[in-house]
mmCIF file of C-alpha atoms and ligand atoms in Angstrom:
data_model
loop_
_atom_site.group_PDB
_atom_site.id
_atom_site.type_symbol
_atom_site.label_atom_id
_atom_site.label_comp_id
_atom_site.label_asym_id
_atom_site.label_seq_id
_atom_site.Cartn_x
_atom_site.Cartn_y
_atom_site.Cartn_z
ATOM 1 C CA MET O 11 169.394 165.974 394.602
ATOM 2 C CA ALA O 12 165.565 165.863 394.698
ATOM 3 C CA ASP O 13 164.566 165.814 398.330
ATOM 4 C CA ARG O 14 161.276 163.993 397.750
ATOM 5 C CA ARG O 15 160.172 161.814 394.861
ATOM 6 C CA PHE O 16 156.664 161.633 393.438
ATOM 7 C CA ALA O 17 155.028 159.689 390.665
ATOM 8 C CA TYR O 18 152.097 160.389 388.359
ATOM 9 C CA PHE O 19 149.839 157.400 389.137
ATOM 10 C CA ARG O 20 146.115 156.846 388.492
ATOM 11 C CA GLY O 21 145.605 160.432 387.300
ATOM 12 C CA LYS O 22 147.375 162.256 390.142
ATOM 13 C CA PHE O 23 150.731 162.968 391.724
ATOM 14 C CA VAL O 24 151.472 160.755 394.708
ATOM 15 C CA PRO O 25 154.625 159.981 396.787
ATOM 16 C CA ILE O 26 156.648 157.336 394.909
ATOM 17 C CA GLU O 27 156.171 154.916 397.823
ATOM 18 C CA GLU O 28 152.396 154.923 397.158
ATOM 19 C CA ALA O 29 152.633 154.267 393.408
ATOM 20 C CA ASN O 30 152.261 150.480 393.632
ATOM 21 C CA ILE O 31 150.355 147.972 391.523
ATOM 22 C CA ASN O 32 148.596 144.757 392.398
ATOM 23 C CA ILE O 33 150.468 141.475 391.630
ATOM 24 C CA GLN O 34 147.433 140.391 389.605
ATOM 25 C CA THR O 35 147.888 143.300 387.133
ATOM 26 C CA ASN O 36 147.482 141.830 383.656
ATOM 27 C CA SER O 37 150.473 143.614 382.015
ATOM 28 C CA PHE O 38 152.828 142.539 384.840
ATOM 29 C CA HIS O 39 152.385 138.952 383.690
ATOM 30 C CA TYR O 40 152.632 139.373 379.949
ATOM 31 C CA GLY O 41 154.929 142.329 379.457
ATOM 32 C CA THR O 42 152.118 144.119 377.540
ATOM 33 C CA ALA O 43 153.167 147.540 378.579
ATOM 34 C CA VAL O 44 154.739 150.319 376.508
ATOM 35 C CA PHE O 45 157.290 152.599 378.083
ATOM 36 C CA GLU O 46 159.725 155.385 377.293
ATOM 37 C CA GLY O 47 163.077 156.586 378.583
ATOM 38 C CA ILE O 48 163.470 160.321 378.542
ATOM 39 C CA ARG O 49 166.219 162.585 379.919
ATOM 40 C CA ALA O 50 166.361 166.052 381.370
ATOM 41 C CA TYR O 51 169.678 167.827 381.764
ATOM 42 C CA TRP O 52 170.543 170.176 384.600
ATOM 43 C CA ASN O 53 172.440 173.262 383.610
ATOM 44 C CA GLU O 54 174.045 174.683 386.743
ATOM 45 C CA GLU O 55 174.976 177.979 385.143
ATOM 46 C CA HIS O 56 171.453 178.561 383.765
ATOM 47 C CA LYS O 57 169.891 177.134 386.895
ATOM 48 C CA GLN O 58 167.652 175.295 384.515
ATOM 49 C CA LEU O 59 166.505 171.737 383.873
ATOM 50 C CA TYR O 60 166.159 171.101 380.151
ATOM 51 C CA GLY O 61 163.819 168.311 379.121
ATOM 52 C CA LEU O 62 165.171 166.686 375.964
ATOM 53 C CA PHE O 63 162.846 165.688 373.082
ATOM 54 C CA PHE O 64 159.738 165.496 375.282
ATOM 55 C CA LYS O 65 157.364 165.752 372.295
ATOM 56 C CA GLU O 66 159.235 163.168 370.225
ATOM 57 C CA HIS O 67 159.289 160.594 373.064
ATOM 58 C CA TYR O 68 155.536 160.948 373.746
ATOM 59 C CA GLU O 69 154.682 160.848 370.064
ATOM 60 C CA ARG O 70 156.697 157.583 369.849
ATOM 61 C CA MET O 71 155.009 156.273 372.943
ATOM 62 C CA LEU O 72 151.460 156.969 371.666
ATOM 63 C CA ASN O 73 152.312 155.399 368.299
ATOM 64 C CA ASN O 74 153.584 152.310 370.130
ATOM 65 C CA CYS O 75 150.525 152.259 372.323
ATOM 66 C CA LYS O 76 148.555 151.913 369.092
ATOM 67 C CA ILE O 77 150.429 148.705 368.193
ATOM 68 C CA LEU O 78 149.424 147.220 371.564
ATOM 69 C CA ASN O 79 145.909 148.691 371.628
ATOM 70 C CA LEU O 80 146.773 150.628 374.805
ATOM 71 C CA GLN O 81 144.658 153.697 375.117
ATOM 72 C CA PRO O 82 146.096 156.055 377.740
ATOM 73 C CA GLY O 83 143.585 158.772 376.799
ATOM 74 C CA LEU O 84 146.201 161.595 377.003
ATOM 75 C CA SER O 85 147.544 163.769 374.211
ATOM 76 C CA VAL O 86 151.266 164.464 373.640
ATOM 77 C CA GLU O 87 150.741 167.925 374.957
ATOM 78 C CA GLU O 88 149.096 166.680 378.179
ATOM 79 C CA LEU O 89 151.858 164.186 378.735
ATOM 80 C CA VAL O 90 154.516 166.830 378.321
ATOM 81 C CA ASN O 91 152.676 169.085 380.831
ATOM 82 C CA ILE O 92 152.285 166.274 383.357
ATOM 83 C CA THR O 93 156.023 165.475 383.013
ATOM 84 C CA VAL O 94 156.977 169.140 383.588
ATOM 85 C CA GLU O 95 154.720 169.294 386.655
ATOM 86 C CA LEU O 96 156.190 166.098 387.979
ATOM 87 C CA LEU O 97 159.751 167.326 387.594
ATOM 88 C CA LYS O 98 158.868 170.602 389.359
ATOM 89 C CA LEU O 99 157.240 168.691 392.182
ATOM 90 C CA CYS O 100 160.377 166.596 392.643
ATOM 91 C CA LYS O 101 162.540 169.721 392.489
ATOM 92 C CA HIS O 102 165.212 167.972 390.440
ATOM 93 C CA GLN O 103 168.411 169.905 390.117
ATOM 94 C CA GLU O 104 170.499 167.207 388.494
ATOM 95 C CA ASP O 105 170.458 165.131 385.274
ATOM 96 C CA THR O 106 167.265 163.169 385.505
ATOM 97 C CA TYR O 107 165.700 160.167 383.828
ATOM 98 C CA ILE O 108 161.960 160.038 383.243
ATOM 99 C CA ARG O 109 160.137 156.731 382.803
ATOM 100 C CA PRO O 110 156.506 156.754 381.573
ATOM 101 C CA ILE O 111 154.786 153.436 381.215
ATOM 102 C CA ALA O 112 151.304 152.615 379.806
ATOM 103 C CA TYR O 113 149.854 149.228 380.872
ATOM 104 C CA PHE O 114 146.738 147.151 381.222
ATOM 105 C CA SER O 115 145.659 147.509 384.810
ATOM 106 C CA ASP O 116 142.907 144.913 384.972
ATOM 107 C CA LEU O 117 143.335 142.083 387.430
ATOM 108 C CA LYS O 118 142.532 139.490 384.793
ATOM 109 C CA ILE O 119 144.345 136.434 383.643
ATOM 110 C CA SER O 120 144.091 136.277 379.826
ATOM 111 C CA PRO O 121 147.048 137.438 377.592
ATOM 112 C CA LYS O 122 145.177 139.712 375.145
ATOM 113 C CA LEU O 123 145.092 143.324 374.176
ATOM 114 C CA VAL O 124 141.325 143.995 374.157
ATOM 115 C CA GLY O 125 138.758 144.567 376.805
ATOM 116 C CA TYR O 126 141.200 145.895 379.346
ATOM 117 C CA LYS O 127 141.617 149.367 380.922
ATOM 118 C CA THR O 128 144.812 151.290 380.266
ATOM 119 C CA GLU O 129 146.653 153.144 382.951
ATOM 120 C CA LEU O 130 149.642 155.408 382.552
ATOM 121 C CA ALA O 131 152.250 156.101 385.221
ATOM 122 C CA ILE O 132 155.354 158.281 385.185
ATOM 123 C CA TYR O 133 158.269 158.419 387.609
ATOM 124 C CA THR O 134 161.643 160.103 387.632
ATOM 125 C CA LEU O 135 165.032 159.315 389.052
ATOM 126 C CA PRO O 136 168.468 161.080 389.077
ATOM 127 C CA LEU O 137 170.680 159.516 386.364
ATOM 128 C CA GLY O 138 174.248 160.314 385.475
ATOM 129 C CA ASP O 139 176.120 158.465 382.712
ATOM 130 C CA TYR O 140 174.708 154.945 382.000
ATOM 131 C CA LEU O 141 177.856 153.751 380.141
ATOM 132 C CA ASP O 142 181.415 155.087 380.119
ATOM 133 C CA LEU O 143 181.472 158.143 377.800
ATOM 134 C CA SER O 144 185.136 159.062 378.075
ATOM 135 C CA LYS O 145 186.987 155.765 378.224
ATOM 136 C CA GLY O 146 184.621 153.857 375.923
ATOM 137 C CA ILE O 147 183.306 150.367 376.276
ATOM 138 C CA LYS O 148 183.770 146.744 375.160
ATOM 139 C CA VAL O 149 180.772 145.095 373.497
ATOM 140 C CA LYS O 150 179.985 141.473 372.676
ATOM 141 C CA THR O 151 178.100 140.261 369.648
ATOM 142 C CA SER O 152 175.325 138.324 371.307
ATOM 143 C CA SER O 153 174.480 134.730 370.648
ATOM 144 C CA TRP O 154 170.869 135.903 370.975
ATOM 145 C CA ASN O 155 169.359 137.264 367.776
ATOM 146 C CA ARG O 156 167.423 140.500 367.823
ATOM 147 C CA ILE O 157 163.617 140.049 367.857
ATOM 148 C CA ASN O 158 161.992 140.122 364.453
ATOM 149 C CA ASP O 159 159.269 142.658 363.539
ATOM 150 C CA ASN O 160 156.718 139.909 363.006
ATOM 151 C CA MET O 161 157.331 138.399 366.424
ATOM 152 C CA ILE O 162 157.558 141.390 368.764
ATOM 153 C CA SER O 163 158.417 144.591 366.975
ATOM 154 C CA ALA O 164 161.734 146.122 367.975
ATOM 155 C CA ARG O 165 160.201 149.509 366.852
ATOM 156 C CA CYS O 166 157.787 149.263 369.773
ATOM 157 C CA LYS O 167 159.261 149.916 373.180
ATOM 158 C CA VAL O 168 157.175 147.082 374.670
ATOM 159 C CA ALA O 169 158.126 145.783 378.107
ATOM 160 C CA GLY O 170 158.169 142.086 377.114
ATOM 161 C CA ALA O 171 160.625 142.703 374.280
ATOM 162 C CA TYR O 172 163.259 143.675 376.837
ATOM 163 C CA VAL O 173 163.689 140.016 377.754
ATOM 164 C CA ASN O 174 165.652 139.887 374.481
ATOM 165 C CA SER O 175 167.770 142.841 375.578
ATOM 166 C CA ALA O 176 168.248 141.444 379.063
ATOM 167 C CA LEU O 177 169.444 138.050 377.774
ATOM 168 C CA ALA O 178 171.988 139.694 375.475
ATOM 169 C CA LYS O 179 173.231 142.199 378.045
ATOM 170 C CA THR O 180 173.527 139.548 380.773
ATOM 171 C CA GLU O 181 175.506 137.248 378.452
ATOM 172 C CA ALA O 182 177.790 140.181 377.667
ATOM 173 C CA ILE O 183 178.380 141.167 381.286
ATOM 174 C CA LEU O 184 178.984 137.504 382.393
ATOM 175 C CA SER O 185 181.501 137.217 379.548
ATOM 176 C CA GLY O 186 183.405 140.265 380.773
ATOM 177 C CA PHE O 187 181.994 142.910 378.375
ATOM 178 C CA ASP O 188 180.064 146.032 379.081
ATOM 179 C CA GLU O 189 177.237 145.823 376.546
ATOM 180 C CA ALA O 190 175.829 143.582 373.836
ATOM 181 C CA ILE O 191 175.064 144.088 370.192
ATOM 182 C CA MET O 192 172.484 141.856 368.574
ATOM 183 C CA LEU O 193 172.329 140.526 365.046
ATOM 184 C CA ASN O 194 169.336 139.677 362.809
ATOM 185 C CA PRO O 195 169.109 136.015 361.719
ATOM 186 C CA ASP O 196 170.584 137.096 358.331
ATOM 187 C CA GLY O 197 173.761 138.270 360.035
ATOM 188 C CA THR O 198 173.155 142.005 359.700
ATOM 189 C CA VAL O 199 173.709 144.093 362.783
ATOM 190 C CA ALA O 200 170.526 145.374 364.548
ATOM 191 C CA GLU O 201 171.345 147.291 367.726
ATOM 192 C CA GLY O 202 172.520 147.140 371.326
ATOM 193 C CA SER O 203 170.399 146.095 374.259
ATOM 194 C CA GLY O 204 169.240 149.706 374.722
ATOM 195 C CA GLU O 205 171.167 151.625 372.052
ATOM 196 C CA ASN O 206 171.360 152.154 368.251
ATOM 197 C CA LEU O 207 174.720 151.457 366.637
ATOM 198 C CA PHE O 208 176.853 153.557 364.304
ATOM 199 C CA ILE O 209 180.135 152.853 362.575
ATOM 200 C CA VAL O 210 182.585 155.251 360.915
ATOM 201 C CA ARG O 211 184.624 154.120 357.843
ATOM 202 C CA ASN O 212 186.871 156.310 355.777
ATOM 203 C CA GLY O 213 185.141 159.414 357.107
ATOM 204 C CA LYS O 214 181.624 158.066 356.343
ATOM 205 C CA ILE O 215 179.084 157.518 359.152
ATOM 206 C CA ILE O 216 176.901 154.464 358.737
ATOM 207 C CA THR O 217 173.930 153.080 360.729
ATOM 208 C CA PRO O 218 171.489 150.225 360.182
ATOM 209 C CA PRO O 219 168.162 151.154 358.536
ATOM 210 C CA LEU O 220 164.806 151.463 360.317
ATOM 211 C CA SER O 221 163.688 148.346 358.494
ATOM 212 C CA GLY O 222 166.467 146.371 360.318
ATOM 213 C CA ASN O 223 164.619 145.425 363.517
ATOM 214 C CA ILE O 224 165.732 148.459 365.525
ATOM 215 C CA LEU O 225 164.046 150.980 367.723
ATOM 216 C CA GLU O 226 163.454 154.235 365.961
ATOM 217 C CA GLY O 227 165.970 155.889 368.183
ATOM 218 C CA ILE O 228 165.395 159.568 369.000
ATOM 219 C CA THR O 229 169.172 159.971 369.777
ATOM 220 C CA ARG O 230 169.849 158.277 366.424
ATOM 221 C CA ASN O 231 167.849 161.011 364.691
ATOM 222 C CA ALA O 232 169.612 163.704 366.684
ATOM 223 C CA VAL O 233 173.059 162.322 365.744
ATOM 224 C CA ILE O 234 172.055 162.123 362.044
ATOM 225 C CA GLU O 235 170.997 165.812 362.264
ATOM 226 C CA LEU O 236 174.160 166.832 364.089
ATOM 227 C CA ALA O 237 176.444 164.901 361.738
ATOM 228 C CA LYS O 238 174.941 166.705 358.825
ATOM 229 C CA ASN O 239 174.660 170.274 360.325
ATOM 230 C CA GLU O 240 177.795 170.425 362.498
ATOM 231 C CA LEU O 241 180.197 167.939 360.855
ATOM 232 C CA GLY O 242 178.976 168.241 357.242
ATOM 233 C CA ILE O 243 178.622 164.407 357.062
ATOM 234 C CA GLU O 244 175.482 162.775 355.642
ATOM 235 C CA VAL O 245 174.808 159.594 357.576
ATOM 236 C CA GLU O 246 174.347 156.509 355.372
ATOM 237 C CA GLU O 247 171.474 154.210 356.491
ATOM 238 C CA ARG O 248 172.155 150.693 355.232
ATOM 239 C CA ASP O 249 172.737 147.162 356.363
ATOM 240 C CA ILE O 250 175.961 146.489 358.231
ATOM 241 C CA LEU O 251 177.420 142.982 358.506
ATOM 242 C CA ARG O 252 179.140 141.809 361.685
ATOM 243 C CA SER O 253 182.605 141.779 360.132
ATOM 244 C CA GLU O 254 182.243 145.386 358.870
ATOM 245 C CA VAL O 255 181.911 146.456 362.491
ATOM 246 C CA TYR O 256 185.329 144.779 363.183
ATOM 247 C CA VAL O 257 187.023 146.708 360.442
ATOM 248 C CA ALA O 258 185.428 150.076 361.187
ATOM 249 C CA ASP O 259 187.592 153.066 362.158
ATOM 250 C CA GLU O 260 185.136 154.022 364.931
ATOM 251 C CA VAL O 261 182.053 152.457 366.512
ATOM 252 C CA PHE O 262 179.632 154.175 368.860
ATOM 253 C CA LEU O 263 176.247 153.573 370.433
ATOM 254 C CA THR O 264 173.475 156.093 370.885
ATOM 255 C CA GLY O 265 170.502 156.297 373.173
ATOM 256 C CA THR O 266 168.742 158.543 375.679
ATOM 257 C CA ALA O 267 170.512 156.664 378.569
ATOM 258 C CA ALA O 268 173.704 155.823 376.640
ATOM 259 C CA GLN O 269 173.956 159.289 375.012
ATOM 260 C CA ILE O 270 176.930 158.852 372.640
ATOM 261 C CA THR O 271 179.050 155.970 373.997
ATOM 262 C CA PRO O 272 182.287 155.099 372.210
ATOM 263 C CA VAL O 273 182.986 151.415 371.573
ATOM 264 C CA LEU O 274 186.621 150.536 371.634
ATOM 265 C CA GLN O 275 186.400 146.758 371.400
ATOM 266 C CA VAL O 276 183.905 144.325 369.690
ATOM 267 C CA ASP O 277 184.366 140.743 370.692
ATOM 268 C CA HIS O 278 188.133 140.074 370.415
ATOM 269 C CA VAL O 279 188.682 142.945 367.938
ATOM 270 C CA ILE O 280 190.178 146.357 368.897
ATOM 271 C CA ILE O 281 188.367 149.052 366.955
ATOM 272 C CA GLY O 282 190.560 151.537 365.076
ATOM 273 C CA ASP O 283 193.584 152.335 367.238
ATOM 274 C CA GLY O 284 191.746 151.459 370.448
ATOM 275 C CA THR O 285 191.071 155.036 371.515
ATOM 276 C CA VAL O 286 187.977 157.227 371.191
ATOM 277 C CA GLY O 287 187.731 158.288 367.510
ATOM 278 C CA LYS O 288 187.730 161.823 366.249
ATOM 279 C CA ILE O 289 184.209 161.836 364.795
ATOM 280 C CA THR O 290 182.771 160.178 367.904
ATOM 281 C CA LYS O 291 184.452 162.767 370.122
ATOM 282 C CA ARG O 292 183.238 165.651 367.941
ATOM 283 C CA LEU O 293 179.673 164.300 367.954
ATOM 284 C CA GLN O 294 179.772 164.057 371.766
ATOM 285 C CA GLU O 295 180.911 167.703 372.010
ATOM 286 C CA VAL O 296 178.095 169.060 369.868
ATOM 287 C CA TYR O 297 175.560 166.757 371.342
ATOM 288 C CA PHE O 298 176.185 167.783 374.924
ATOM 289 C CA LYS O 299 176.248 171.446 374.047
ATOM 290 C CA ALA O 300 172.826 171.019 372.383
ATOM 291 C CA VAL O 301 171.134 168.957 375.167
ATOM 292 C CA LYS O 302 172.430 171.222 377.913
ATOM 293 C CA GLY O 303 170.926 174.334 376.321
ATOM 294 C CA GLU O 304 174.260 175.751 375.178
ATOM 295 C CA ASN O 305 173.481 175.943 371.497
ATOM 296 C CA GLU O 306 170.547 178.162 370.567
ATOM 297 C CA LYS O 307 170.254 176.376 367.198
ATOM 298 C CA TYR O 308 168.904 173.312 369.008
ATOM 299 C CA ALA O 309 166.664 175.124 371.561
ATOM 300 C CA HIS O 310 163.647 173.509 369.870
ATOM 301 C CA TRP O 311 164.850 170.127 371.160
ATOM 302 C CA LEU O 312 164.364 171.281 374.762
ATOM 303 C CA THR O 313 161.610 172.015 377.199
ATOM 304 C CA PRO O 314 162.831 174.311 380.046
ATOM 305 C CA VAL O 315 161.193 172.943 383.266
ATOM 306 C CA TYR O 316 161.665 175.957 385.515
HETATM 307 N N1 LIG J 402 167.378 150.601 370.978
HETATM 308 C C1 LIG J 402 166.802 150.067 372.074
HETATM 309 C C2 LIG J 402 166.517 148.668 372.129
HETATM 310 C C3 LIG J 402 166.517 150.972 373.177
HETATM 311 O O1 LIG J 402 165.901 150.442 374.246
HETATM 312 C C4 LIG J 402 166.896 152.288 373.123
HETATM 313 C C5 LIG J 402 166.595 153.215 374.273
HETATM 314 N N2 LIG J 402 165.328 153.816 374.193
HETATM 315 C C6 LIG J 402 167.501 152.748 371.921
HETATM 316 C C7 LIG J 402 167.710 151.885 370.890
HETATM 317 C C8 LIG J 402 167.796 154.237 371.781
HETATM 318 O O2 LIG J 402 166.658 154.989 371.596
HETATM 319 P P1 LIG J 402 166.538 156.471 372.029
HETATM 320 O O3 LIG J 402 167.662 157.183 371.421
HETATM 321 O O4 LIG J 402 165.220 156.918 371.490
HETATM 322 O O5 LIG J 402 166.606 156.494 373.528
#
């Protein structure tokens, strides 16, 4: 466990207790901040902390900053280096979550994306499993639709868009479920509150397309790569209707926090035989080997911190 936590804040490393913003901060009021969720995995045998997809996360973050006209003024390489320094400073020796956020720091009242200064902060926290990986979870199809690209883009990890996720997840929890999946207004499945969705039917793996109001998930890409390389299955990217999820043999969710989480029940319907499916299990095995630095083939996914 890290003995002391620090944050990167206003261009330097400070104790986490000192990384505070003023209540008048513009982005705090309008959700006009772009953030990322990144993981680093501790390998006890290697005595190494492996940062996962650092470059890909910061590339996505800077792309999303473009959509919001946020200008953090740091390159992908600089952001990766700052993150490595921060992790070292905190002396993390456990699975760790990294949360960078770019926001408008001006103490001004107008909801706009021009004429304001951008700041970028990063903090870290120890994080084990976010959802139940071995027993699987129950998900509820939300009565809240997924945000549409021409309202707030789901592609963009923008703070304000997570009201949509929070409404769906809260409804699911209060109804006795673990997680929510959201639909588009046309009835196609978009994604979970913080996860992409996959189904397995007759040995085929299927996931909604990038044009379907989803985040361009980095774990989604990793799973597509692993399915092809390790299981010899080409993932099909196409629309999935709600009822097709019900009749799937397997359903799972992917995400940096969620990793590969099996879904055993959707609404009132038991998926497959109600146990974790073979393909889901196999993907979990190869995924965890790769992210923990135990498969050389995927060493390029990782940034060793120490
Ligand atoms: N969808 C949403 C809405 C998310 O918040 C996340 C988590 N970042 C994901 C999907 C999964 O994306 P990734 O695999 O890049 O973490």
